[in-house]
Amino acid sequence: MNTFAQPANDQIEAEALRLLRSLMHVECSTGRKWNIDTCREIAPLTLEINHLKQEKNAVILTHSYVEPEVIYGVGDFKGDSYFLAEKAKQAKADVIVFAGVVFMAETAKILSPDALVVVPDRDSGCTLADSITGEDVRKMKQLYPGATVVCYINCTADVKAESDVCVTSSNVYDIVAGLPTKRILFVPDRLMADNIRKEMKDRGVDKEIISSDGTCVVHEEFTAEQIAEARRTFPGLKIVAHPECTAEVAELVDFLGSTGEMMKYVKNTDAPYYLMLTECGLVSRLSIEDPDKNFIGGCRLCPYMKMNTLQKIRDALAKPTPEQVITLDEDLSHRAARCIERMFELAPQN
Ligand code: 13P
Ligand code: SF4
């Protein structure tokens, strides 16, 4: 039962001011600037969502790429895939709303099987996760018996169930380097596989990396030309990128890392300008949390992450539709859990 009563004007005003303190530094997804009027418009919704969270003992996990009004308006935890997977595992909540993409919510369900895990929009896929099935992995394993199967966390539960160990962009190099077998089947990111090959070579670690053919629709688009042009125009520029970018791009940037690591790098360095070769949500987060830094544009939008609206989050919490609820076969979930738990065992502790 939703016991939310229409908020009084003074509650709306206080909530609008709370929202404005974060949102004043960024633009709405529509390109509009946040101001007290636009914050007043969404305040009843954020108040209702925060009320529903308490009523249902729910927690909202938000990936850094989702809209800032979601992260700062209603999110309980914000961060990269690894951090959010840890939070899902530790969650004592009855309900987990995952404002990210579907594979992340599946991971949360695998790690917190007793919780009701919901997604605001069932269509929030991911070009990497959607590029390969468990059946495809089984075929690869037949071609390369004895190889260790490493799946990047951006994959479906049935791919995880077929894999030996999961990795995220924050631990992929250390985990792959430490595996006992030379031959690694890496799915689903072809470009990240290129970056792993290069890193293993640089570390003097002898690995044979065989990959499937997925790519991220956001990160595959950044180019060496874009970097050269930006460096010409902005002296002293620091460029950061995600390991889902091409090896050519990775070679030319100042820092390569997960979304969480990229944020830390920017916060801990002092440069006149930054170019973020990643999803624009990271620029929004940094503009809020470190407003003195200058970003020169050039980031790209992930259409799937941007499907997470406040209205859909409210609906998923108040009365989720069957499409919004994550359900997984029990045996598949157990097998997928083993592969994720192995990552927690092998990942370097921060
Ligand atoms: P992170 O694990 O670095 O947050 O990356 C997730 C992702 O989808 C990047 O495109
Ligand atoms: Fe998937 Fe790319 Fe979107 Fe990340 S940015 S969720 S890898 S499509």
CSV table of C-alpha atoms and ligand atoms in Angstrom, one decimal:
chain,number,residue,atom,x,y,z
A,1,MET,CA,0.0,0.0,0.0
A,2,ASN,CA,1.3,3.4,-0.9
A,3,THR,CA,0.7,5.7,2.1
A,4,PHE,CA,2.2,8.8,0.4
A,5,ALA,CA,0.2,11.9,1.0
A,6,GLN,CA,0.5,15.0,-1.3
A,7,PRO,CA,3.4,17.0,0.1
A,8,ALA,CA,2.8,20.5,1.6
A,9,ASN,CA,4.3,23.6,-0.2
A,10,ASP,CA,7.0,24.0,2.4
A,11,GLN,CA,8.1,20.3,2.0
A,12,ILE,CA,8.2,20.8,-1.8
A,13,GLU,CA,10.3,24.0,-1.4
A,14,ALA,CA,12.7,22.3,1.0
A,15,GLU,CA,13.1,19.3,-1.4
A,16,ALA,CA,13.5,21.7,-4.4
A,17,LEU,CA,16.3,23.5,-2.6
A,18,ARG,CA,18.0,20.2,-1.7
A,19,LEU,CA,17.9,19.1,-5.4
A,20,LEU,CA,19.1,22.4,-6.6
A,21,ARG,CA,22.3,22.3,-4.5
A,22,SER,CA,23.5,19.3,-6.7
A,23,LEU,CA,21.6,19.9,-10.0
A,24,MET,CA,22.5,23.6,-10.4
A,25,HIS,CA,25.9,22.5,-11.8
A,26,VAL,CA,24.4,20.4,-14.7
A,27,GLU,CA,21.9,20.5,-17.5
A,28,CYS,CA,18.6,18.5,-17.8
A,29,SER,CA,18.7,15.7,-20.2
A,30,THR,CA,16.6,17.9,-22.5
A,31,GLY,CA,19.4,20.5,-22.5
A,32,ARG,CA,17.5,22.8,-20.1
A,33,LYS,CA,19.5,24.2,-17.1
A,34,TRP,CA,18.2,23.1,-13.7
A,35,ASN,CA,16.9,26.0,-11.7
A,36,ILE,CA,14.5,26.3,-8.7
A,37,ASP,CA,11.4,26.0,-11.0
A,38,THR,CA,12.5,22.8,-12.7
A,39,CYS,CA,13.6,21.4,-9.3
A,40,ARG,CA,10.1,22.3,-7.9
A,41,GLU,CA,8.6,20.3,-10.7
A,42,ILE,CA,10.3,17.1,-9.8
A,43,ALA,CA,10.3,17.6,-6.0
A,44,PRO,CA,6.9,15.8,-5.4
A,45,LEU,CA,8.2,12.8,-7.3
A,46,THR,CA,11.6,12.6,-5.5
A,47,LEU,CA,9.7,13.0,-2.2
A,48,GLU,CA,7.3,10.2,-3.1
A,49,ILE,CA,10.1,7.9,-4.2
A,50,ASN,CA,12.1,8.5,-1.0
A,51,HIS,CA,8.9,7.8,1.0
A,52,LEU,CA,8.3,4.6,-0.9
A,53,LYS,CA,11.8,3.5,-0.3
A,54,GLN,CA,11.3,3.6,3.5
A,55,GLU,CA,7.9,2.0,3.3
A,56,LYS,CA,9.2,-0.9,1.3
A,57,ASN,CA,12.6,-1.2,2.8
A,58,ALA,CA,14.1,-0.6,-0.6
A,59,VAL,CA,17.5,0.6,-1.8
A,60,ILE,CA,18.2,2.4,-5.1
A,61,LEU,CA,21.5,1.6,-6.7
A,62,THR,CA,22.5,4.1,-9.4
A,63,HIS,CA,25.3,3.7,-12.0
A,64,SER,CA,27.2,7.0,-12.6
A,65,TYR,CA,25.9,7.1,-16.2
A,66,VAL,CA,22.2,7.6,-15.2
A,67,GLU,CA,20.7,11.1,-15.0
A,68,PRO,CA,21.9,13.3,-12.1
A,69,GLU,CA,18.3,13.9,-10.9
A,70,VAL,CA,18.1,10.1,-10.3
A,71,ILE,CA,21.6,9.8,-8.7
A,72,TYR,CA,21.3,12.9,-6.4
A,73,GLY,CA,17.5,12.9,-6.0
A,74,VAL,CA,16.8,9.3,-5.0
A,75,GLY,CA,19.9,7.2,-5.2
A,76,ASP,CA,21.3,5.5,-2.1
A,77,PHE,CA,24.6,4.3,-3.7
A,78,LYS,CA,26.3,5.6,-6.8
A,79,GLY,CA,29.3,4.3,-8.6
A,80,ASP,CA,30.8,1.8,-11.0
A,81,SER,CA,29.8,-1.8,-11.7
A,82,TYR,CA,32.1,-3.3,-9.1
A,83,PHE,CA,31.0,-1.0,-6.3
A,84,LEU,CA,27.4,-1.5,-7.1
A,85,ALA,CA,27.8,-5.3,-7.3
A,86,GLU,CA,29.3,-5.1,-3.8
A,87,LYS,CA,26.5,-3.0,-2.5
A,88,ALA,CA,23.9,-5.4,-4.0
A,89,LYS,CA,25.7,-8.3,-2.2
A,90,GLN,CA,25.7,-6.5,1.1
A,91,ALA,CA,22.1,-5.1,0.8
A,92,LYS,CA,19.8,-6.0,3.6
A,93,ALA,CA,16.9,-4.5,1.7
A,94,ASP,CA,13.6,-6.3,0.7
A,95,VAL,CA,13.6,-4.4,-2.6
A,96,ILE,CA,16.6,-3.4,-4.8
A,97,VAL,CA,15.8,-0.9,-7.6
A,98,PHE,CA,18.7,-0.9,-10.1
A,99,ALA,CA,19.0,2.3,-12.0
A,100,GLY,CA,21.5,1.2,-14.5
A,101,VAL,CA,21.1,-1.5,-17.2
A,102,VAL,CA,19.5,-4.9,-17.1
A,103,PHE,CA,22.7,-7.0,-16.8
A,104,MET,CA,23.5,-5.0,-13.6
A,105,ALA,CA,20.1,-5.8,-12.1
A,106,GLU,CA,20.6,-9.4,-13.0
A,107,THR,CA,23.9,-9.4,-11.2
A,108,ALA,CA,22.2,-7.8,-8.1
A,109,LYS,CA,19.6,-10.6,-8.2
A,110,ILE,CA,22.3,-13.3,-8.4
A,111,LEU,CA,24.0,-11.7,-5.4
A,112,SER,CA,20.9,-11.0,-3.4
A,113,PRO,CA,18.5,-13.7,-4.5
A,114,ASP,CA,16.0,-13.2,-1.7
A,115,ALA,CA,15.4,-9.5,-2.6
A,116,LEU,CA,12.9,-8.3,-5.1
A,117,VAL,CA,15.1,-6.8,-7.8
A,118,VAL,CA,13.4,-4.4,-10.2
A,119,VAL,CA,14.5,-2.3,-13.2
A,120,PRO,CA,12.8,0.9,-14.2
A,121,ASP,CA,12.9,0.0,-17.9
A,122,ARG,CA,13.2,-3.6,-19.2
A,123,ASP,CA,14.6,-2.3,-22.5
A,124,SER,CA,17.7,-0.8,-20.8
A,125,GLY,CA,20.0,-3.3,-22.5
A,126,CYS,CA,23.6,-3.0,-23.4
A,127,THR,CA,25.3,-3.7,-26.8
A,128,LEU,CA,28.0,-5.7,-25.0
A,129,ALA,CA,25.6,-7.8,-23.0
A,130,ASP,CA,23.3,-8.3,-25.9
A,131,SER,CA,26.1,-9.5,-28.2
A,132,ILE,CA,26.5,-13.1,-26.9
A,133,THR,CA,24.5,-15.9,-25.3
A,134,GLY,CA,25.4,-18.8,-23.0
A,135,GLU,CA,25.0,-21.1,-26.0
A,136,ASP,CA,27.7,-19.1,-27.9
A,137,VAL,CA,30.0,-19.4,-24.9
A,138,ARG,CA,29.4,-23.2,-24.8
A,139,LYS,CA,30.5,-23.4,-28.5
A,140,MET,CA,33.6,-21.4,-27.8
A,141,LYS,CA,34.5,-23.7,-24.9
A,142,GLN,CA,34.2,-26.7,-27.2
A,143,LEU,CA,36.7,-25.1,-29.7
A,144,TYR,CA,39.2,-24.3,-26.9
A,145,PRO,CA,39.0,-27.0,-24.2
A,146,GLY,CA,41.1,-26.2,-21.1
A,147,ALA,CA,41.0,-22.4,-21.6
A,148,THR,CA,39.8,-20.2,-18.7
A,149,VAL,CA,36.6,-18.4,-19.5
A,150,VAL,CA,36.6,-14.8,-18.3
A,151,CYS,CA,33.5,-12.7,-18.7
A,152,TYR,CA,33.4,-9.0,-18.4
A,153,ILE,CA,30.5,-8.2,-16.1
A,154,ASN,CA,28.6,-6.5,-19.0
A,155,CYS,CA,27.0,-9.8,-20.0
A,156,THR,CA,23.8,-11.7,-19.2
A,157,ALA,CA,23.4,-14.2,-16.4
A,158,ASP,CA,23.5,-17.2,-18.8
A,159,VAL,CA,26.9,-16.0,-20.0
A,160,LYS,CA,28.1,-15.7,-16.4
A,161,ALA,CA,26.8,-19.2,-15.7
A,162,GLU,CA,29.1,-20.5,-18.5
A,163,SER,CA,32.2,-18.6,-17.3
A,164,ASP,CA,34.9,-19.4,-14.8
A,165,VAL,CA,35.4,-15.8,-13.5
A,166,CYS,CA,33.8,-12.5,-13.9
A,167,VAL,CA,35.8,-9.2,-14.1
A,168,THR,CA,34.9,-5.5,-14.2
A,169,SER,CA,36.9,-2.7,-15.7
A,170,SER,CA,38.4,-2.0,-12.3
A,171,ASN,CA,40.0,-5.4,-11.8
A,172,VAL,CA,40.3,-7.0,-15.3
A,173,TYR,CA,44.0,-6.6,-15.8
A,174,ASP,CA,45.0,-7.9,-12.3
A,175,ILE,CA,42.6,-10.9,-12.4
A,176,VAL,CA,43.6,-12.0,-15.9
A,177,ALA,CA,47.3,-11.6,-15.1
A,178,GLY,CA,46.9,-13.8,-12.0
A,179,LEU,CA,45.1,-16.7,-13.7
A,180,PRO,CA,47.1,-19.9,-14.0
A,181,THR,CA,46.2,-20.8,-17.6
A,182,LYS,CA,47.9,-19.1,-20.5
A,183,ARG,CA,44.8,-19.4,-22.8
A,184,ILE,CA,41.9,-17.1,-21.9
A,185,LEU,CA,38.5,-16.9,-23.6
A,186,PHE,CA,37.4,-13.4,-22.9
A,187,VAL,CA,33.8,-12.4,-23.6
A,188,PRO,CA,32.0,-10.2,-24.8
A,189,ASP,CA,34.2,-7.1,-25.4
A,190,ARG,CA,36.5,-7.4,-28.4
A,191,LEU,CA,38.1,-3.9,-27.8
A,192,MET,CA,38.7,-4.6,-24.1
A,193,ALA,CA,40.4,-7.8,-25.2
A,194,ASP,CA,42.8,-5.8,-27.3
A,195,ASN,CA,43.5,-3.6,-24.3
A,196,ILE,CA,44.1,-6.7,-22.1
A,197,ARG,CA,46.6,-8.1,-24.7
A,198,LYS,CA,48.5,-4.8,-24.7
A,199,GLU,CA,48.6,-4.6,-20.9
A,200,MET,CA,49.7,-8.2,-20.5
A,201,LYS,CA,52.5,-7.5,-23.0
A,202,ASP,CA,53.5,-4.4,-21.0
A,203,ARG,CA,53.5,-6.4,-17.8
A,204,GLY,CA,55.5,-9.3,-19.4
A,205,VAL,CA,52.7,-11.7,-18.7
A,206,ASP,CA,52.4,-14.5,-21.3
A,207,LYS,CA,48.7,-14.8,-22.2
A,208,GLU,CA,46.7,-15.8,-25.2
A,209,ILE,CA,43.5,-13.9,-25.3
A,210,ILE,CA,40.7,-15.2,-27.5
A,211,SER,CA,37.7,-13.0,-27.6
A,212,SER,CA,34.1,-12.8,-29.0
A,213,ASP,CA,33.0,-9.8,-31.1
A,214,GLY,CA,31.0,-7.4,-28.9
A,215,THR,CA,31.6,-3.7,-28.6
A,216,CYS,CA,30.1,-0.8,-26.6
A,217,VAL,CA,28.1,1.5,-28.8
A,218,VAL,CA,29.3,4.5,-26.8
A,219,HIS,CA,33.0,3.8,-26.4
A,220,GLU,CA,33.8,2.3,-29.8
A,221,GLU,CA,33.1,5.7,-31.4
A,222,PHE,CA,36.0,7.7,-29.9
A,223,THR,CA,38.9,8.3,-32.2
A,224,ALA,CA,42.6,9.2,-32.4
A,225,GLU,CA,41.6,12.2,-34.6
A,226,GLN,CA,39.3,13.5,-31.8
A,227,ILE,CA,42.2,13.3,-29.4
A,228,ALA,CA,44.7,15.0,-31.7
A,229,GLU,CA,42.3,17.9,-32.3
A,230,ALA,CA,41.5,18.3,-28.6
A,231,ARG,CA,45.2,18.3,-27.7
A,232,ARG,CA,45.9,21.0,-30.4
A,233,THR,CA,43.1,23.2,-29.1
A,234,PHE,CA,43.5,22.8,-25.3
A,235,PRO,CA,47.1,23.0,-24.1
A,236,GLY,CA,47.6,21.1,-20.8
A,237,LEU,CA,44.5,19.0,-21.5
A,238,LYS,CA,44.3,15.6,-19.6
A,239,ILE,CA,42.4,12.9,-21.4
A,240,VAL,CA,40.8,9.9,-19.6
A,241,ALA,CA,39.1,6.9,-21.2
A,242,HIS,CA,37.4,3.6,-20.4
A,243,PRO,CA,39.0,0.3,-21.4
A,244,GLU,CA,35.9,-0.3,-23.7
A,245,CYS,CA,37.6,2.2,-26.1
A,246,THR,CA,39.8,1.0,-28.9
A,247,ALA,CA,43.5,0.2,-28.3
A,248,GLU,CA,44.4,3.1,-30.5
A,249,VAL,CA,42.5,5.5,-28.3
A,250,ALA,CA,43.8,3.8,-25.1
A,251,GLU,CA,47.3,4.2,-26.2
A,252,LEU,CA,46.9,8.0,-26.6
A,253,VAL,CA,45.2,9.0,-23.3
A,254,ASP,CA,46.6,10.1,-20.0
A,255,PHE,CA,44.6,7.6,-17.9
A,256,LEU,CA,42.5,4.5,-18.7
A,257,GLY,CA,40.2,3.0,-16.1
A,258,SER,CA,36.8,2.2,-14.8
A,259,THR,CA,34.2,4.9,-14.3
A,260,GLY,CA,35.1,5.0,-10.6
A,261,GLU,CA,38.8,5.2,-11.3
A,262,MET,CA,38.3,7.9,-14.0
A,263,MET,CA,36.5,10.0,-11.4
A,264,LYS,CA,39.2,9.6,-8.8
A,265,TYR,CA,41.9,10.5,-11.4
A,266,VAL,CA,40.1,13.8,-12.3
A,267,LYS,CA,39.5,14.7,-8.6
A,268,ASN,CA,43.1,14.0,-7.7
A,269,THR,CA,44.9,15.8,-10.6
A,270,ASP,CA,45.1,19.4,-11.4
A,271,ALA,CA,44.8,20.3,-15.1
A,272,PRO,CA,43.3,23.3,-16.9
A,273,TYR,CA,40.9,21.1,-19.0
A,274,TYR,CA,39.7,17.5,-19.1
A,275,LEU,CA,38.3,15.4,-22.0
A,276,MET,CA,36.3,12.4,-20.8
A,277,LEU,CA,36.2,9.7,-23.5
A,278,THR,CA,33.2,8.0,-21.9
A,279,GLU,CA,29.5,8.4,-21.2
A,280,CYS,CA,28.4,12.0,-20.4
A,281,GLY,CA,27.0,11.0,-17.0
A,282,LEU,CA,30.5,11.0,-15.6
A,283,VAL,CA,31.0,14.6,-16.7
A,284,SER,CA,27.7,15.5,-14.9
A,285,ARG,CA,28.8,13.8,-11.7
A,286,LEU,CA,32.2,15.5,-11.7
A,287,SER,CA,30.6,18.9,-12.5
A,288,ILE,CA,28.5,18.4,-9.3
A,289,GLU,CA,31.2,17.0,-7.1
A,290,ASP,CA,34.2,19.0,-8.3
A,291,PRO,CA,32.7,22.1,-9.9
A,292,ASP,CA,36.0,23.9,-10.5
A,293,LYS,CA,37.1,21.4,-13.1
A,294,ASN,CA,36.7,22.3,-16.8
A,295,PHE,CA,35.4,19.7,-19.3
A,296,ILE,CA,35.7,20.3,-23.0
A,297,GLY,CA,32.8,18.2,-24.2
A,298,GLY,CA,33.2,15.2,-26.5
A,299,CYS,CA,31.5,12.7,-24.3
A,300,ARG,CA,28.7,10.5,-25.6
A,301,LEU,CA,25.3,9.4,-24.3
A,302,CYS,CA,24.3,5.8,-23.6
A,303,PRO,CA,20.7,5.5,-24.7
A,304,TYR,CA,20.1,2.6,-22.3
A,305,MET,CA,21.4,4.2,-19.1
A,306,LYS,CA,19.3,7.3,-19.9
A,307,MET,CA,16.0,5.2,-19.9
A,308,ASN,CA,16.0,5.4,-16.1
A,309,THR,CA,13.6,8.2,-15.4
A,310,LEU,CA,12.2,9.3,-12.0
A,311,GLN,CA,8.7,8.4,-13.1
A,312,LYS,CA,9.7,4.8,-14.1
A,313,ILE,CA,11.5,4.4,-10.8
A,314,ARG,CA,8.4,5.5,-8.9
A,315,ASP,CA,6.3,3.0,-10.8
A,316,ALA,CA,8.8,0.2,-10.3
A,317,LEU,CA,8.8,0.8,-6.6
A,318,ALA,CA,5.0,1.4,-6.1
A,319,LYS,CA,3.7,-1.5,-8.2
A,320,PRO,CA,6.3,-3.2,-10.5
A,321,THR,CA,5.0,-4.8,-13.7
A,322,PRO,CA,6.2,-8.4,-14.5
A,323,GLU,CA,8.6,-6.9,-17.0
A,324,GLN,CA,10.3,-4.8,-14.3
A,325,VAL,CA,10.9,-7.7,-12.0
A,326,ILE,CA,14.1,-9.7,-12.5
A,327,THR,CA,13.6,-13.4,-12.3
A,328,LEU,CA,16.3,-16.0,-12.9
A,329,ASP,CA,16.4,-19.8,-13.1
A,330,GLU,CA,17.8,-21.1,-9.7
A,331,ASP,CA,20.4,-23.4,-11.1
A,332,LEU,CA,21.6,-20.8,-13.6
A,333,SER,CA,21.7,-18.2,-10.9
A,334,HIS,CA,23.9,-20.5,-8.6
A,335,ARG,CA,26.3,-21.1,-11.5
A,336,ALA,CA,26.5,-17.4,-12.3
A,337,ALA,CA,27.0,-16.6,-8.6
A,338,ARG,CA,30.1,-18.8,-8.5
A,339,CYS,CA,31.7,-16.9,-11.3
A,340,ILE,CA,31.0,-13.5,-9.6
A,341,GLU,CA,32.1,-14.8,-6.2
A,342,ARG,CA,35.4,-15.8,-7.8
A,343,MET,CA,35.9,-12.2,-8.9
A,344,PHE,CA,35.3,-11.0,-5.3
A,345,GLU,CA,38.0,-13.5,-4.1
A,346,LEU,CA,40.5,-12.5,-6.8
A,347,ALA,CA,39.9,-8.8,-7.1
A,348,PRO,CA,42.6,-6.6,-5.4
A,349,GLN,CA,41.1,-5.0,-2.3
A,350,ASN,CA,41.1,-1.2,-2.3
B,1,13P,P1,32.2,0.5,-15.1
B,1,13P,O1,32.3,-0.8,-14.5
B,1,13P,O2,33.5,1.2,-15.3
B,1,13P,O3,31.2,1.4,-14.3
B,1,13P,O4,31.6,0.4,-16.6
B,1,13P,C1,30.3,0.0,-16.9
B,1,13P,C2,29.9,0.3,-18.2
B,1,13P,O5,28.9,-0.1,-18.7
B,1,13P,C3,30.8,1.1,-19.0
B,1,13P,O6,30.3,1.4,-20.3
B,2,SF4,FE1,26.6,-1.0,-22.3
B,2,SF4,FE2,28.2,0.8,-23.5
B,2,SF4,FE3,25.9,1.6,-22.3
B,2,SF4,FE4,28.0,0.7,-20.8
B,2,SF4,S1,27.9,2.6,-22.1
B,2,SF4,S2,25.9,0.1,-20.6
B,2,SF4,S3,28.9,-0.9,-22.2
B,2,SF4,S4,26.1,0.2,-24.1
